Each structure stands twice: as structure tokens, then as C-alpha cells.
CSV table of C-alpha atoms in Angstrom, one decimal:
chain,number,residue,atom,x,y,z
A,20,ASN,CA,29.0,6.1,5.0
A,21,ALA,CA,28.4,2.8,3.7
A,22,GLY,CA,25.3,1.6,5.3
A,23,VAL,CA,24.1,-1.5,5.5
A,24,THR,CA,26.8,-3.7,3.7
A,25,GLN,CA,26.5,-7.5,2.6
A,26,THR,CA,29.7,-10.2,1.6
A,27,PRO,CA,28.9,-12.0,-0.6
A,28,LYS,CA,26.6,-10.7,-3.2
A,29,PHE,CA,26.3,-14.5,-4.6
A,30,ARG,CA,27.0,-17.5,-4.2
A,31,VAL,CA,26.8,-21.3,-5.1
A,32,LEU,CA,26.8,-23.8,-3.2
A,33,LYS,CA,26.6,-27.6,-3.0
A,34,THR,CA,24.3,-29.4,-0.5
A,35,GLY,CA,25.8,-30.0,2.4
A,36,GLN,CA,28.5,-27.3,1.7
A,37,SER,CA,29.1,-24.7,5.0
A,38,MET,CA,29.3,-20.7,4.5
A,39,THR,CA,29.1,-17.5,6.2
A,40,LEU,CA,27.4,-14.3,5.6
A,41,LEU,CA,28.6,-11.1,6.7
A,42,CYS,CA,26.9,-8.0,7.4
A,43,ALA,CA,28.4,-4.7,8.5
A,44,GLN,CA,26.9,-1.8,9.4
A,45,ASP,CA,29.0,1.8,10.2
A,46,MET,CA,25.9,3.7,12.1
A,47,ASN,CA,26.0,2.2,15.7
A,48,HIS,CA,22.8,0.5,15.6
A,49,GLU,CA,21.9,-1.5,18.2
A,50,TYR,CA,19.5,-4.3,16.6
A,51,MET,CA,20.6,-6.4,13.9
A,52,TYR,CA,18.3,-8.9,11.9
A,53,TRP,CA,18.1,-11.7,8.8
A,54,TYR,CA,16.0,-12.0,6.7
A,55,ARG,CA,15.7,-14.4,3.9
A,56,GLN,CA,13.3,-13.8,0.8
A,57,ASP,CA,11.6,-16.5,-1.5
A,58,PRO,CA,10.3,-16.0,-4.8
A,59,GLY,CA,6.8,-13.8,-4.7
A,60,MET,CA,7.2,-14.1,-1.4
A,61,GLY,CA,7.6,-11.0,1.7
A,62,LEU,CA,11.1,-11.2,3.5
A,63,ARG,CA,10.7,-13.6,6.3
A,64,LEU,CA,12.8,-13.2,10.0
A,65,ILE,CA,15.2,-15.6,10.6
A,66,HIS,CA,17.0,-14.3,13.2
A,67,TYR,CA,17.8,-11.4,15.2
A,68,SER,CA,19.9,-9.1,17.5
A,69,VAL,CA,19.4,-6.5,20.5
A,70,GLY,CA,23.0,-6.2,21.2
A,71,GLU,CA,27.1,-7.1,20.4
A,72,GLY,CA,26.4,-10.6,22.7
A,73,THR,CA,23.5,-11.1,22.0
A,74,THR,CA,21.0,-13.7,19.7
A,75,ALA,CA,17.5,-14.6,19.3
A,76,LYS,CA,15.4,-17.2,17.1
A,77,GLY,CA,13.1,-15.2,14.4
A,78,GLU,CA,10.5,-16.7,12.4
A,79,VAL,CA,12.7,-19.5,10.0
A,80,PRO,CA,15.9,-20.2,12.2
A,81,ASP,CA,16.2,-23.8,11.3
A,82,GLY,CA,19.2,-25.2,9.7
A,83,TYR,CA,21.4,-21.3,10.6
A,84,ASN,CA,23.3,-19.9,13.3
A,85,VAL,CA,24.7,-16.3,13.9
A,86,SER,CA,27.0,-14.1,15.4
A,87,ARG,CA,27.4,-11.0,17.3
A,88,LEU,CA,30.9,-10.8,18.2
A,89,LYS,CA,31.3,-6.9,17.5
A,90,LYS,CA,28.3,-4.7,17.3
A,91,GLN,CA,29.1,-3.8,13.1
A,92,ASN,CA,28.8,-6.8,12.2
A,93,PHE,CA,26.2,-9.5,12.1
A,94,LEU,CA,26.8,-13.1,11.0
A,95,LEU,CA,24.4,-16.1,8.9
A,96,GLY,CA,26.1,-19.3,9.2
A,97,LEU,CA,24.7,-22.0,7.0
A,98,GLU,CA,26.6,-25.2,8.9
A,99,SER,CA,24.9,-28.0,6.4
A,100,ALA,CA,23.0,-25.9,2.8
A,101,ALA,CA,20.4,-27.2,1.8
A,102,PRO,CA,18.3,-26.8,-1.4
A,103,SER,CA,15.6,-25.1,0.3
A,104,GLN,CA,18.0,-22.4,1.3
A,105,THR,CA,18.1,-21.2,-1.9
A,106,SER,CA,17.3,-17.5,-1.3
A,107,VAL,CA,17.9,-13.9,-1.3
A,108,TYR,CA,19.2,-13.1,1.9
A,109,PHE,CA,18.8,-9.4,3.3
A,110,CYS,CA,20.2,-7.8,6.4
A,111,ALA,CA,19.3,-4.5,8.0
A,112,SER,CA,19.6,-2.9,11.5
A,113,SER,CA,18.1,-0.5,13.6
A,114,TYR,CA,18.8,1.6,16.0
A,115,SER,CA,16.8,1.2,20.0
A,116,GLY,CA,17.2,5.1,21.2
A,117,ARG,CA,14.4,7.5,19.8
A,118,VAL,CA,14.0,6.2,17.3
A,119,LEU,CA,11.7,2.9,16.6
A,120,VAL,CA,13.2,0.2,15.9
A,121,GLU,CA,11.0,-1.2,12.9
A,122,THR,CA,12.8,2.1,10.6
A,123,GLN,CA,15.1,-0.5,9.4
A,124,TYR,CA,17.8,0.1,7.2
A,125,PHE,CA,18.4,-3.2,4.4
A,126,GLY,CA,21.7,-3.8,2.8
A,127,PRO,CA,21.0,-4.9,-1.7
A,128,GLY,CA,21.1,-8.7,-0.4
A,129,THR,CA,23.0,-11.7,-1.1
A,130,ARG,CA,21.8,-14.1,-3.4
A,131,LEU,CA,22.3,-17.8,-2.8
A,132,LEU,CA,22.0,-20.7,-4.9
A,133,VAL,CA,22.0,-23.9,-3.0
A,134,LEU,CA,22.7,-27.1,-5.8
B,18,ASP,CA,0.8,-7.4,15.3
B,19,ALA,CA,-2.4,-6.8,13.4
B,20,LYS,CA,-3.0,-8.1,9.9
B,21,THR,CA,-2.8,-5.8,7.0
B,22,THR,CA,-4.6,-6.1,3.4
B,23,GLN,CA,-3.6,-4.5,0.1
B,24,PRO,CA,-4.3,-4.1,-3.6
B,25,THR,CA,-2.2,-6.8,-5.1
B,26,SER,CA,-1.2,-4.0,-7.8
B,27,MET,CA,-2.3,-0.8,-9.3
B,28,ASP,CA,-0.8,1.1,-11.6
B,29,CYS,CA,0.1,5.3,-11.9
B,30,ALA,CA,1.0,7.5,-14.2
B,31,GLU,CA,4.0,9.5,-14.3
B,32,GLY,CA,3.8,12.9,-12.5
B,33,ARG,CA,0.4,12.1,-11.0
B,34,ALA,CA,0.1,11.2,-7.4
B,35,ALA,CA,0.2,7.2,-6.1
B,36,ASN,CA,-1.9,6.7,-3.9
B,37,LEU,CA,-1.6,3.2,-2.3
B,38,PRO,CA,-4.3,1.5,0.5
B,39,CYS,CA,-3.9,0.0,3.1
B,40,ASN,CA,-6.4,-1.8,5.9
B,41,HIS,CA,-5.5,-2.4,9.8
B,42,SER,CA,-9.3,-3.3,10.8
B,43,THR,CA,-7.7,-5.3,14.0
B,44,ILE,CA,-4.8,-2.6,15.1
B,45,SER,CA,-4.5,-2.1,18.4
B,46,GLY,CA,-4.0,1.8,20.5
B,47,ASN,CA,-0.3,1.2,20.8
B,48,GLU,CA,0.4,-0.2,17.6
B,49,TYR,CA,2.2,2.3,14.0
B,50,VAL,CA,1.4,2.0,10.8
B,51,TYR,CA,4.7,1.1,8.7
B,52,TRP,CA,5.8,1.6,4.7
B,53,TYR,CA,8.7,0.1,3.3
B,54,ARG,CA,8.9,-0.6,-0.5
B,55,GLN,CA,11.9,-2.7,-2.1
B,56,ILE,CA,12.7,-1.9,-5.9
B,57,HIS,CA,13.3,-4.5,-7.9
B,58,SER,CA,16.4,-6.6,-6.6
B,59,GLN,CA,17.6,-4.4,-3.8
B,60,GLY,CA,17.1,-4.6,-0.1
B,61,PRO,CA,13.7,-2.5,1.4
B,62,GLN,CA,13.6,0.8,1.6
B,63,TYR,CA,11.8,2.8,4.4
B,64,ILE,CA,8.7,5.8,3.8
B,65,ILE,CA,7.7,6.7,6.5
B,66,HIS,CA,5.7,5.2,9.9
B,67,GLY,CA,2.6,6.7,11.7
B,68,LEU,CA,0.6,6.2,15.1
B,69,LYS,CA,-2.7,8.6,15.0
B,70,ASN,CA,-1.8,11.5,13.5
B,71,ASN,CA,-1.0,12.1,9.3
B,72,GLU,CA,3.0,12.8,8.9
B,73,THR,CA,4.5,13.8,5.5
B,74,ASN,CA,8.2,13.3,4.8
B,75,GLU,CA,10.4,14.2,1.8
B,76,MET,CA,9.7,10.7,-0.1
B,77,ALA,CA,5.7,10.3,1.0
B,78,SER,CA,3.2,11.1,2.6
B,79,LEU,CA,1.1,9.1,5.3
B,80,ILE,CA,-3.2,9.3,6.3
B,81,ILE,CA,-4.3,7.5,9.0
B,82,THR,CA,-8.6,7.8,9.5
B,83,GLU,CA,-9.7,8.6,12.4
B,84,ASP,CA,-10.2,5.1,13.7
B,85,ARG,CA,-6.9,4.0,12.6
B,86,LYS,CA,-8.9,1.2,11.1
B,87,SER,CA,-7.0,2.4,7.6
B,88,SER,CA,-4.5,4.4,5.7
B,89,THR,CA,-3.2,5.8,2.5
B,90,LEU,CA,0.2,6.4,1.4
B,91,ILE,CA,0.3,8.9,-0.7
B,92,LEU,CA,3.5,9.7,-3.4
B,93,PRO,CA,2.4,12.9,-4.6
B,94,HIS,CA,4.4,12.8,-8.1
B,95,ALA,CA,5.6,9.4,-8.6
B,96,THR,CA,8.0,8.4,-11.2
B,97,LEU,CA,9.1,6.0,-13.4
B,98,ARG,CA,11.5,4.9,-10.4
B,99,ASP,CA,8.9,4.6,-7.8
B,100,THR,CA,8.0,1.0,-9.7
B,101,ALA,CA,8.5,-1.0,-6.8
B,102,VAL,CA,6.4,-3.6,-3.8
B,103,TYR,CA,4.9,-1.3,-1.4
B,104,TYR,CA,5.1,-2.9,2.2
B,105,CYS,CA,2.6,-1.9,4.6
B,106,ILE,CA,3.2,-3.3,8.5
B,107,VAL,CA,1.4,-2.1,11.4
B,108,VAL,CA,4.0,-3.1,14.6
B,109,SER,CA,3.8,-2.9,18.2
B,110,GLY,CA,7.3,-1.2,19.7
B,111,THR,CA,7.7,-4.3,21.4
B,112,SER,CA,8.1,-7.2,19.5
B,113,TYR,CA,12.1,-6.4,19.3
B,114,GLY,CA,11.4,-4.3,16.0
B,115,LYS,CA,10.8,-7.7,14.1
B,116,LEU,CA,9.3,-6.8,11.0
B,117,THR,CA,6.3,-9.4,9.4
B,118,PHE,CA,6.5,-8.6,5.2
B,119,GLY,CA,3.2,-10.1,3.7
B,120,GLN,CA,2.6,-9.9,-0.2
B,121,GLY,CA,2.3,-6.5,-0.6
B,122,THR,CA,0.8,-3.6,-3.4
B,123,ILE,CA,3.2,-4.1,-6.8
B,124,LEU,CA,2.9,-0.2,-8.1
B,125,THR,CA,4.4,0.2,-11.5
B,126,VAL,CA,4.4,3.7,-12.6
B,127,HIS,CA,3.7,4.5,-16.6
B,128,PRO,CA,5.3,7.1,-18.7
């Protein structure tokens, strides 16, 4: 049981390049989330999904797109990377059954540097 | 969701209990208190949560005051590996699981 995994662990992009961050979970969780964390700050929610085929905007969605084609995967896309998107990105998942959805399990993070 | 206030930093000696306070004076009756921690360079880790009653699990204890306006996370025997940022978060249970992380408390456990 790997929990929540993220790919890649680290990436360097040039301004204007695109990339996709992959999050995978093997806990059969319904809900998945993407957060970003900037130095000295708490996590901020980018987008989230309450089930396969559904997505919704979080606190800081601009410049990002997401897709949840399969229940176990949640993809975060940057169409045209900007230096302001340099950050550490965390994916999380949670279950909407008897356990509160706020009990989230986080991945190890993806460190993105945009030059 | 209610706003929380935590001290910026705290120190604790290894082997002693670490008591981390959190103020949430505007909490509503249906809101839960959650605690997460983040060890350097890692993803946040769920610790414990509660509504009204005190809670205990294998990681920690959560003491919520009777008026629910504050709470304390207790790590009974702190170790060096407990050095982390601890986040107290109040959630309504109806916001699709969206967590709002503040600045948290930096707990440093000393040998």
C-alpha cells in the first residue's frame, strides 16, 4: 500500500513551458486535492475533486488546470509556466464515507522551479 | 470556517510532554478541530481531530475546552522526530474537505 505518490519529485522548467504533475492514490479515496506551498507559508488549495470526472477551483486556481479521468489519479497541468509558479506542490486524498473528508493523506511533494 | 491563533514557535525537551495551544474563539457548534504537522520537506501528516470531547490516539491527545474556544494538542513524550510545524485547523465538515493552513507553530524538540 503506497498511499499517495507524486511524479516527478523535482522539475526545472523555463518560462512558458508546460508540464503535468501526476498524483496517484491506492486507497480508493473519493476526494483528491492539489495544494501549493511557498517558502514560509502554509499550504494553499489550488483545485480539488470530489469524485471521478469532477473538479472544482480552490483558493489559487489561476494558471493551473486539472483532470480526474480515473478515480485513483489526479493530474495538475501548467500550460505556460511562470516564475510565480515556483513552489512545492502537494497532492492529498481523503475518503467521503464514515471518515471525515478533512482527514487527508498527503503525498511527498513535487518541487518545481520555473526560470 | 473559524480562524485559529497559534504561537509562532515553542521548544520542548526530549522525553517531556509537548503542549501546543490553539485559540479558536469563533468556532461554531458543528465545526471540528483538526491537527496536522509537517516535518521539514515532507507532506503534512494528519494527527488527530475532535468536536467536543477529548480525543486520544497513538500519536497524541487533543484537549478541547468546555466552551470549545481553545484546544491543546499534547505529545506525551516528545522525541527529536517530533520537531515540525504543527497546524491547528477548524473545519465545518461541509466544505468538501478544503483545509486552510495558517502559519502553524514551529515545535523544536531539544536533546
